[in-house]
PDB file of C-alpha atoms in Angstrom:
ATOM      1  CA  UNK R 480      12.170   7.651 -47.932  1.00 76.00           C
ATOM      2  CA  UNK R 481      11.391   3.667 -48.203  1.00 79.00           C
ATOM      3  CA  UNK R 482      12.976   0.794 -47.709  1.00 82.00           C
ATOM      4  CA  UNK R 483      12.905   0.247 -51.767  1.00 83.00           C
ATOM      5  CA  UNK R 484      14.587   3.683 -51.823  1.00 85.00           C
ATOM      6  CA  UNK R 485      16.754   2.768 -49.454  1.00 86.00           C
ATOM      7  CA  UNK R 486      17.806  -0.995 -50.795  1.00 85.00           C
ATOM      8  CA  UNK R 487      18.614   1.125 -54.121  1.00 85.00           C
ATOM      9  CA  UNK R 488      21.195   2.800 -52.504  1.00 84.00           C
ATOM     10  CA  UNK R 489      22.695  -0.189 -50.666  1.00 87.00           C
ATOM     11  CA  UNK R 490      26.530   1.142 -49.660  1.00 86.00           C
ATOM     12  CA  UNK R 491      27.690  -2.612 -50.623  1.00 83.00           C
ATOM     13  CA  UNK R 492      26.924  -1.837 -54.212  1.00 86.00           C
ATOM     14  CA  UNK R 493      28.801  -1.187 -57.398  1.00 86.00           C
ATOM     15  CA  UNK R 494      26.765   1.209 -58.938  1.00 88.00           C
ATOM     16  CA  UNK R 495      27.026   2.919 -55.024  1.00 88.00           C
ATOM     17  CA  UNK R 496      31.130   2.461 -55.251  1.00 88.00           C
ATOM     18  CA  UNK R 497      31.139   3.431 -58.850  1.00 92.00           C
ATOM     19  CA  UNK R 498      28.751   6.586 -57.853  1.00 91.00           C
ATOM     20  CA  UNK R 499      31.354   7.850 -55.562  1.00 89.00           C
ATOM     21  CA  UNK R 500      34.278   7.242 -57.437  1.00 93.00           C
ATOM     22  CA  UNK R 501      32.556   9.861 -59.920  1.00 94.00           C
ATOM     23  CA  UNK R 502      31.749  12.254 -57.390  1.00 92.00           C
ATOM     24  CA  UNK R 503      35.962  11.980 -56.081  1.00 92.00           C
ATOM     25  CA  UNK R 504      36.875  12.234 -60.069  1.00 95.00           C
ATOM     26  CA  UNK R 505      34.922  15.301 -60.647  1.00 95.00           C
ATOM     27  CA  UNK R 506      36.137  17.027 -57.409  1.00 94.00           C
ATOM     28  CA  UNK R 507      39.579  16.189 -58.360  1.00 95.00           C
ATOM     29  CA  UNK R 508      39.021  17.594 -61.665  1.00 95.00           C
ATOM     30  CA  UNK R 509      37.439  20.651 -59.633  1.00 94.00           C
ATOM     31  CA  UNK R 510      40.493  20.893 -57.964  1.00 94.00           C
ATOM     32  CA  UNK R 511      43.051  20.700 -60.821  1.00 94.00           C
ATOM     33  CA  UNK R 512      41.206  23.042 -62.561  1.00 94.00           C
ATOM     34  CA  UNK R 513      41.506  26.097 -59.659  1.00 93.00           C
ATOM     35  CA  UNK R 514      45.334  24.767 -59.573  1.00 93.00           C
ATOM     36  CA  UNK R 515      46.225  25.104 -63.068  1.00 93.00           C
ATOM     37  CA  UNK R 516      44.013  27.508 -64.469  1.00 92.00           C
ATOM     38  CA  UNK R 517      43.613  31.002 -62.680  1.00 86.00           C
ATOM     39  CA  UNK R 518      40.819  32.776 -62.425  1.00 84.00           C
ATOM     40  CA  UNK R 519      41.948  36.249 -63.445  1.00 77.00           C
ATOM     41  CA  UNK R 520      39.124  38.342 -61.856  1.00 76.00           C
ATOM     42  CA  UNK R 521      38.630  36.144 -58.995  1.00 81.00           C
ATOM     43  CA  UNK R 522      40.749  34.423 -56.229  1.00 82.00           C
ATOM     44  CA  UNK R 523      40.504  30.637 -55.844  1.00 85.00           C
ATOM     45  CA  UNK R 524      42.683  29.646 -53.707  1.00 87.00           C
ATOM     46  CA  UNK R 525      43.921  25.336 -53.951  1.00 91.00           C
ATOM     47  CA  UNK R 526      47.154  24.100 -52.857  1.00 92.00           C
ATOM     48  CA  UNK R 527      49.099  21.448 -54.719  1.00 93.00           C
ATOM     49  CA  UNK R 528      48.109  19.323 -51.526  1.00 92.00           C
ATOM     50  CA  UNK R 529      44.727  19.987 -52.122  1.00 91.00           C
ATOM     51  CA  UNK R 530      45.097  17.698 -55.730  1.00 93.00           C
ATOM     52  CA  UNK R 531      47.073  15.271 -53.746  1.00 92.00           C
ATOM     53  CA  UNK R 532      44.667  14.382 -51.039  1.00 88.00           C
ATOM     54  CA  UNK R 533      42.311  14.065 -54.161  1.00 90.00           C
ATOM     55  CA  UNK R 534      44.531  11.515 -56.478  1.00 91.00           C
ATOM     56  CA  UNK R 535      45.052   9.889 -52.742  1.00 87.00           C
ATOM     57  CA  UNK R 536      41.492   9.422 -52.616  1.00 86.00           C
ATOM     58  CA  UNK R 537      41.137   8.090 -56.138  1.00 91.00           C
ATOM     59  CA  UNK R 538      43.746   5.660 -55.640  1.00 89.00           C
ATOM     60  CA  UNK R 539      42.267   4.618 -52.807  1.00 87.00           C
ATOM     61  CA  UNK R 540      39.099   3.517 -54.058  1.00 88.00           C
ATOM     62  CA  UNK R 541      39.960   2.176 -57.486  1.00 90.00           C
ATOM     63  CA  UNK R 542      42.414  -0.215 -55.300  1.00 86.00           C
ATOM     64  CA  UNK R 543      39.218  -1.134 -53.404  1.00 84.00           C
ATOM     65  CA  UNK R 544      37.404  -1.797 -56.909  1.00 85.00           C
ATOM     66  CA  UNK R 545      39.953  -3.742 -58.269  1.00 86.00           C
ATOM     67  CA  UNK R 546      40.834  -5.776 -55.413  1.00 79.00           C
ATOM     68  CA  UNK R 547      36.953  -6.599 -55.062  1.00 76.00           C
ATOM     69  CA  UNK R 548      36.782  -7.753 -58.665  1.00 78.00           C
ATOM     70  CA  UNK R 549      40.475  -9.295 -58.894  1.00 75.00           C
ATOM     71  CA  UNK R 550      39.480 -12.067 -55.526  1.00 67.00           C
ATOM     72  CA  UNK R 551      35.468 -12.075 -56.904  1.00 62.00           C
ATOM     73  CA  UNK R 552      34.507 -10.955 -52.911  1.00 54.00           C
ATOM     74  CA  UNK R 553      30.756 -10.730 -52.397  1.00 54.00           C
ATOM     75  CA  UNK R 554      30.453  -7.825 -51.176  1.00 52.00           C
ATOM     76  CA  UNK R 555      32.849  -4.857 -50.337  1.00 49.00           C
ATOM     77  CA  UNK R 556      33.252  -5.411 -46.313  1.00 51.00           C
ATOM     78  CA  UNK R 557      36.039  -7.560 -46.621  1.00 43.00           C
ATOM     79  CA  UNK R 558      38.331  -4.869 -47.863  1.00 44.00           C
ATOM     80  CA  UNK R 559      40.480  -3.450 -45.155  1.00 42.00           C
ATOM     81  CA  UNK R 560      43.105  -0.581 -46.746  1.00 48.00           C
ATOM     82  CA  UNK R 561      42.987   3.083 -46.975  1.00 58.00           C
ATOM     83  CA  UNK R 562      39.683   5.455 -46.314  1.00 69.00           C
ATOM     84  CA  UNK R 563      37.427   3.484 -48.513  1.00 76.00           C
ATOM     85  CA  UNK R 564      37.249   1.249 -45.868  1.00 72.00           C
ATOM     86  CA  UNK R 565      36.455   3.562 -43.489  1.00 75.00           C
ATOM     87  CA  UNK R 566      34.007   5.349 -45.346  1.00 77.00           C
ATOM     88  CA  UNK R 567      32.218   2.171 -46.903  1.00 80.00           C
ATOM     89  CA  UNK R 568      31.840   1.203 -42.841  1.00 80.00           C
ATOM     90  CA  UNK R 569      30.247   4.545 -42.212  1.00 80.00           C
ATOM     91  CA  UNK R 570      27.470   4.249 -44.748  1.00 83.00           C
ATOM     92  CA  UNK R 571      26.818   0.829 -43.483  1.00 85.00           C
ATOM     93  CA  UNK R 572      26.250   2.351 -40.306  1.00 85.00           C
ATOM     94  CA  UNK R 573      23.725   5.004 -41.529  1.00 85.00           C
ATOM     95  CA  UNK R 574      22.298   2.358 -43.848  1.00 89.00           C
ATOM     96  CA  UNK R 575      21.444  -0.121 -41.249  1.00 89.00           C
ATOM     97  CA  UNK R 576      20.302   2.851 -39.006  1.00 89.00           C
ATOM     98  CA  UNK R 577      17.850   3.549 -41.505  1.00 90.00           C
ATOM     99  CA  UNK R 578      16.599  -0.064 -42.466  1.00 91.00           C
ATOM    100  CA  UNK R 579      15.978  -0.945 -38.092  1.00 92.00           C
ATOM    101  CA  UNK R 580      13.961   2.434 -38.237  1.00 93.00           C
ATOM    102  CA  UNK R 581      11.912   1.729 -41.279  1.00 94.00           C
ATOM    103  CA  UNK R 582      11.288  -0.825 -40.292  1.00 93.00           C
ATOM    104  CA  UNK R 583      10.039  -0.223 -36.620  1.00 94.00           C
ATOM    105  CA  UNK R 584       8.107   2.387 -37.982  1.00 94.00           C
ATOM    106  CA  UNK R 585       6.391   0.193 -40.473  1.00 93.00           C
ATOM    107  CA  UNK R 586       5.165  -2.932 -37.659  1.00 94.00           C
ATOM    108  CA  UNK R 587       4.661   0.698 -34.940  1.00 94.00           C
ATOM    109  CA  UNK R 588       1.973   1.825 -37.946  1.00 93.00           C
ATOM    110  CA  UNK R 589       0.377  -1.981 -37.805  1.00 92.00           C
ATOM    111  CA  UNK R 590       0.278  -2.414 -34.449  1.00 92.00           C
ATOM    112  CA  UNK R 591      -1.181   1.817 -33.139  1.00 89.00           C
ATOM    113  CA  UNK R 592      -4.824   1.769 -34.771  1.00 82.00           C
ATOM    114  CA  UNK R 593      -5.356   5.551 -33.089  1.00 84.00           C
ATOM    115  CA  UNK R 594      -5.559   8.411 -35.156  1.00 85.00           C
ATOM    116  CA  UNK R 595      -4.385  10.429 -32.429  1.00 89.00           C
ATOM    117  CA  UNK R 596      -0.717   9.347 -33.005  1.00 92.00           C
ATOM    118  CA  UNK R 597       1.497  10.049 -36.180  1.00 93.00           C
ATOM    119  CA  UNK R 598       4.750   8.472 -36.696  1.00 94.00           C
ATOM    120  CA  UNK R 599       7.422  10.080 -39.142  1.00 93.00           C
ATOM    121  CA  UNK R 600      11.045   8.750 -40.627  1.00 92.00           C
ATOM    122  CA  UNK R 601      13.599  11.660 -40.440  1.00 87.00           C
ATOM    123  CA  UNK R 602      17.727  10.882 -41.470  1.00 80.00           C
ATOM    124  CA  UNK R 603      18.856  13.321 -39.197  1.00 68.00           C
ATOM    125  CA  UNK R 604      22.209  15.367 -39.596  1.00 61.00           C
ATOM    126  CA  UNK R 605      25.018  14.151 -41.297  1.00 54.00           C
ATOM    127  CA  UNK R 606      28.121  15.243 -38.780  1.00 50.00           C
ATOM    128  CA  UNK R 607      30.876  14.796 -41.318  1.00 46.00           C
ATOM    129  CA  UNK R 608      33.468  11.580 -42.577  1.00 42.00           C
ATOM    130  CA  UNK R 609      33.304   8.978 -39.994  1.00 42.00           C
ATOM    131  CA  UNK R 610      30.566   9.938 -37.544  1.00 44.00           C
ATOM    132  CA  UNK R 611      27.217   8.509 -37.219  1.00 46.00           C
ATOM    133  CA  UNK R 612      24.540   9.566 -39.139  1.00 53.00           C
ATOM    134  CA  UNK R 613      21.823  11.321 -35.799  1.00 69.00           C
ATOM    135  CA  UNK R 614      18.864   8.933 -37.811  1.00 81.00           C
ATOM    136  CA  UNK R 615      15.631   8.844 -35.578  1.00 89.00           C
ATOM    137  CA  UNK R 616      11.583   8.255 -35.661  1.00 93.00           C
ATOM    138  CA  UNK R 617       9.853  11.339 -34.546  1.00 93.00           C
ATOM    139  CA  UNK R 618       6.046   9.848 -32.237  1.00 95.00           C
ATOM    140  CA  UNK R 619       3.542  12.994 -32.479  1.00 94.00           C
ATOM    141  CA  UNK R 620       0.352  13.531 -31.144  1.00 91.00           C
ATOM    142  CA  UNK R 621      -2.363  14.474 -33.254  1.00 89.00           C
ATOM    143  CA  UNK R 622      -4.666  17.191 -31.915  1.00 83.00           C
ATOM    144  CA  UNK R 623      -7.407  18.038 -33.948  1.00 79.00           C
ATOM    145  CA  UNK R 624      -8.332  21.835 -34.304  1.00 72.00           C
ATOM    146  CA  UNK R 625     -11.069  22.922 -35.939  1.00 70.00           C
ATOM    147  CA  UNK R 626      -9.629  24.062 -38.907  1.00 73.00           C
ATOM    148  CA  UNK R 627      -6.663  21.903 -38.946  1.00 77.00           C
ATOM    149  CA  UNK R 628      -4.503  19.217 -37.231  1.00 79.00           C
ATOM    150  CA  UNK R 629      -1.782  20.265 -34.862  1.00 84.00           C
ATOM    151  CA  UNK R 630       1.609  17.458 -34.546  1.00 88.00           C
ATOM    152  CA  UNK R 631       2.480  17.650 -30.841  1.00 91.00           C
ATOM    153  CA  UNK R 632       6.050  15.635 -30.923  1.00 93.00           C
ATOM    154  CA  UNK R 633       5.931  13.186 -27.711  1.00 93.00           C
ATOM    155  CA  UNK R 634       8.964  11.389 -28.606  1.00 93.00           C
ATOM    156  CA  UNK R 635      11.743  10.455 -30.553  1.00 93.00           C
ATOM    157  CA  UNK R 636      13.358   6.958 -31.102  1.00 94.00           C
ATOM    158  CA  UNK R 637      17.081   6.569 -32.524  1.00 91.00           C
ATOM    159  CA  UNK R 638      19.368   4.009 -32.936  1.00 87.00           C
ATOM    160  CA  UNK R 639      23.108   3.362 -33.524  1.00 81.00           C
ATOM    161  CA  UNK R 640      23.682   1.709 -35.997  1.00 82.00           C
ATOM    162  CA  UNK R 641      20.564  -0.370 -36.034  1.00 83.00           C
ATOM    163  CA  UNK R 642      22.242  -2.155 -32.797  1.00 83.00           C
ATOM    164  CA  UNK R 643      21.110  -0.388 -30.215  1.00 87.00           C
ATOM    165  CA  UNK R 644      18.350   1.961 -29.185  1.00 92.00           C
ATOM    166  CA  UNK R 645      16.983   4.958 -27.436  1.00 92.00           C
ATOM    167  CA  UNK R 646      13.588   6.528 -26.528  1.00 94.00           C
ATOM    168  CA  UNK R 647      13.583  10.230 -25.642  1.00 93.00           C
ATOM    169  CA  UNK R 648      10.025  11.223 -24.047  1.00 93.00           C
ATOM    170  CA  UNK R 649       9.662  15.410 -24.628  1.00 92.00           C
ATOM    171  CA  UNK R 650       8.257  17.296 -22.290  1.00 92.00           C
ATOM    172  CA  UNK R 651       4.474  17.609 -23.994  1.00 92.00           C
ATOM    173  CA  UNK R 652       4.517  13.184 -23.754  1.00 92.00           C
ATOM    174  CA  UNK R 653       4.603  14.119 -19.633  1.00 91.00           C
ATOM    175  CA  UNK R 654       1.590  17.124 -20.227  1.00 90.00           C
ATOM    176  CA  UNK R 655      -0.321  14.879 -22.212  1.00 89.00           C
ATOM    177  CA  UNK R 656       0.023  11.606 -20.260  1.00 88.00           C
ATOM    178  CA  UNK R 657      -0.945  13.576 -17.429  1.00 87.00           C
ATOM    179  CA  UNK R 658       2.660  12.872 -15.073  1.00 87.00           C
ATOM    180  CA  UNK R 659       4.297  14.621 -12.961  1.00 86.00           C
ATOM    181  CA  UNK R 660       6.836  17.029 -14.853  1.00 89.00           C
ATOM    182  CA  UNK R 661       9.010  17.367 -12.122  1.00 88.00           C
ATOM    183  CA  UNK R 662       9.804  14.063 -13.272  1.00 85.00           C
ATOM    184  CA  UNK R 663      10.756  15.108 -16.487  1.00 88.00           C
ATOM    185  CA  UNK R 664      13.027  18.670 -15.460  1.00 89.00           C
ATOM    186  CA  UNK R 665      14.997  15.868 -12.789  1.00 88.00           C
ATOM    187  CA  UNK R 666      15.648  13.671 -15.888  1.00 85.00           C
ATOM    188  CA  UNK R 667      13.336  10.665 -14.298  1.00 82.00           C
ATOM    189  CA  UNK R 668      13.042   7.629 -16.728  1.00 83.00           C
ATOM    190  CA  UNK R 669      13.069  10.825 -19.484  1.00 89.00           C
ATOM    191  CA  UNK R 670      15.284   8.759 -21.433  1.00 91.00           C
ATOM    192  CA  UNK R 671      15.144   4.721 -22.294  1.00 92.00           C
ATOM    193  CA  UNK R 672      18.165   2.731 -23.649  1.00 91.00           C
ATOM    194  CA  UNK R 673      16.586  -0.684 -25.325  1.00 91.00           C
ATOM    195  CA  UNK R 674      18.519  -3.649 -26.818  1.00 89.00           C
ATOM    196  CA  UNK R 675      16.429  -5.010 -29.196  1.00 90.00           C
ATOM    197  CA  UNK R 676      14.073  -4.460 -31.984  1.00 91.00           C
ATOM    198  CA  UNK R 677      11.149  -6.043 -30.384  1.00 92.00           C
ATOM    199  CA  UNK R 678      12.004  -4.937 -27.230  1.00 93.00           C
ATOM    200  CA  UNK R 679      11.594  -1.237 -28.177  1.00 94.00           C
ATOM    201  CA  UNK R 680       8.335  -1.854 -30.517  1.00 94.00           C
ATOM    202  CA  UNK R 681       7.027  -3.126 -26.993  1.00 94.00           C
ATOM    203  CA  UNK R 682       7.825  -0.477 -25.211  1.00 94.00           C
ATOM    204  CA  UNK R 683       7.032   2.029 -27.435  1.00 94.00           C
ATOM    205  CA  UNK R 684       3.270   0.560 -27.654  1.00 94.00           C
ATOM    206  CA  UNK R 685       3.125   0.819 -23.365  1.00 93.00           C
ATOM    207  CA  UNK R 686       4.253   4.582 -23.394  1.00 93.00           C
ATOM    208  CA  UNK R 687       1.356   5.588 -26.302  1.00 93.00           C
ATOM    209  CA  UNK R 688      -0.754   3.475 -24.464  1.00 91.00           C
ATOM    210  CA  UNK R 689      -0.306   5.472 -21.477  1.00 87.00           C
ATOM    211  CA  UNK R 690      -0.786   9.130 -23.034  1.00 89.00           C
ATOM    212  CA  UNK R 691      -3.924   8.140 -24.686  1.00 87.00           C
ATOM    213  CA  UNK R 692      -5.020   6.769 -21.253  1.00 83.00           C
ATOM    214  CA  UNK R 693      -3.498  10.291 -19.713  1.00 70.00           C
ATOM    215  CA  UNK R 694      -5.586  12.250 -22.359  1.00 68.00           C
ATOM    216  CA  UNK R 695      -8.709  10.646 -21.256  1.00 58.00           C
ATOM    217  CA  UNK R 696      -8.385  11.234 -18.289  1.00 53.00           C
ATOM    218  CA  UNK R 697      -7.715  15.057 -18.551  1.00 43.00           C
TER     219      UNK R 697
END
């Protein structure tokens, strides 16, 4: 994925609000359909709760649609009733995860010339309604077989939201930067919480600066 890709699919949206009002209308039509209509030869079990909790949802959101068009509001983040809310804040979360990534991973591919070091986007595991999207850069080494190239991961970098970050060294970063790993099985500076953007960009620069040193050195 891009950041075009990902500007496409901007949670703010209509088309995005529109998109999952159609995925809630055919799930309630889903639903209605197991509740009304049996399935003679096969069990399908739905509960008359089950289609509530679906025209809930559906109320919910076309309340959110109209209210955005009825005041003319910019943008859907001033709406503050029901689970569309909610929801509309989680996706902002993931989306703005995944922008801050891109993006470091975009200025990290400018700024590392070696092409000993790989850098790959990854969106991680969506936990479920209202948790964070797990969104993080995986760093790899490069080391070059003779028949093909092997991706040694050294370390991962994740954020919350785009707000705040974290660097995770693996155990292979220690091998290959030729450390101590008793550092690494006591926990010692394994893991690095970083404010900023550009504070994490520099960072991340010093610790691939210090493998390749480390792999010289070997």
């Amino acid at each position: 994925m891009d950041k075009e890709e990902l500007f496409i699919n901007n949670p703010n949206s209509k088309d995005y609000i529109l998109k999952v009002l159609l995925r809630d209308i055919k799930t309630l039509d889903e639903k209605l359909t197991k509740y009304l209509v049996n399935n003679f030869y096969q069990y399908e079990e739905c509960r008359y709760q089950d289609v509530i909790n679906e025209v809930e949802n559906i109320n919910d959101i076309t309340n959110y649609i109209i209210e955005h068009e009825k005041n003319e509001i910019e943008d859907y983040k001033n709406y503050f009733k029901g689970n569309t809310e909610k929801y509309i804040i989680s996706k902002n979360d993931q989306f703005n995860a995944w922008k801050s990534l891109l993006e470091i991973k975009e200025i990290l591919n400018t700024k590392i010339s070696s092409s000993d070091i790989s850098i790959s986007f990854h969106k991680g595991f969506d936990f479920g309604f209202g948790n964070s999207n797990f969104t993080y850069l995986r760093v790899s080494y490069v080391e070059n077989k003779e028949h093909c190239h092997q991706h040694i991961q050294i370390m991962s970098i994740s954020t919350h939201a785009g707000k705040r970050f974290s660097i995770y060294k693996n155990e292979d970063y220690y091998k290959l930067a030729n450390l101590n790993l008793e550092n690494y099985r006591l926990g010692i500076d394994r893991s690095i919480d970083i404010e900023t953007k550009d504070e994490l960009i520099e960072k991340v620069i010093e610790l691939i600066d210090g493998l390749l040193k480390g792999t010289n050195d070997i």
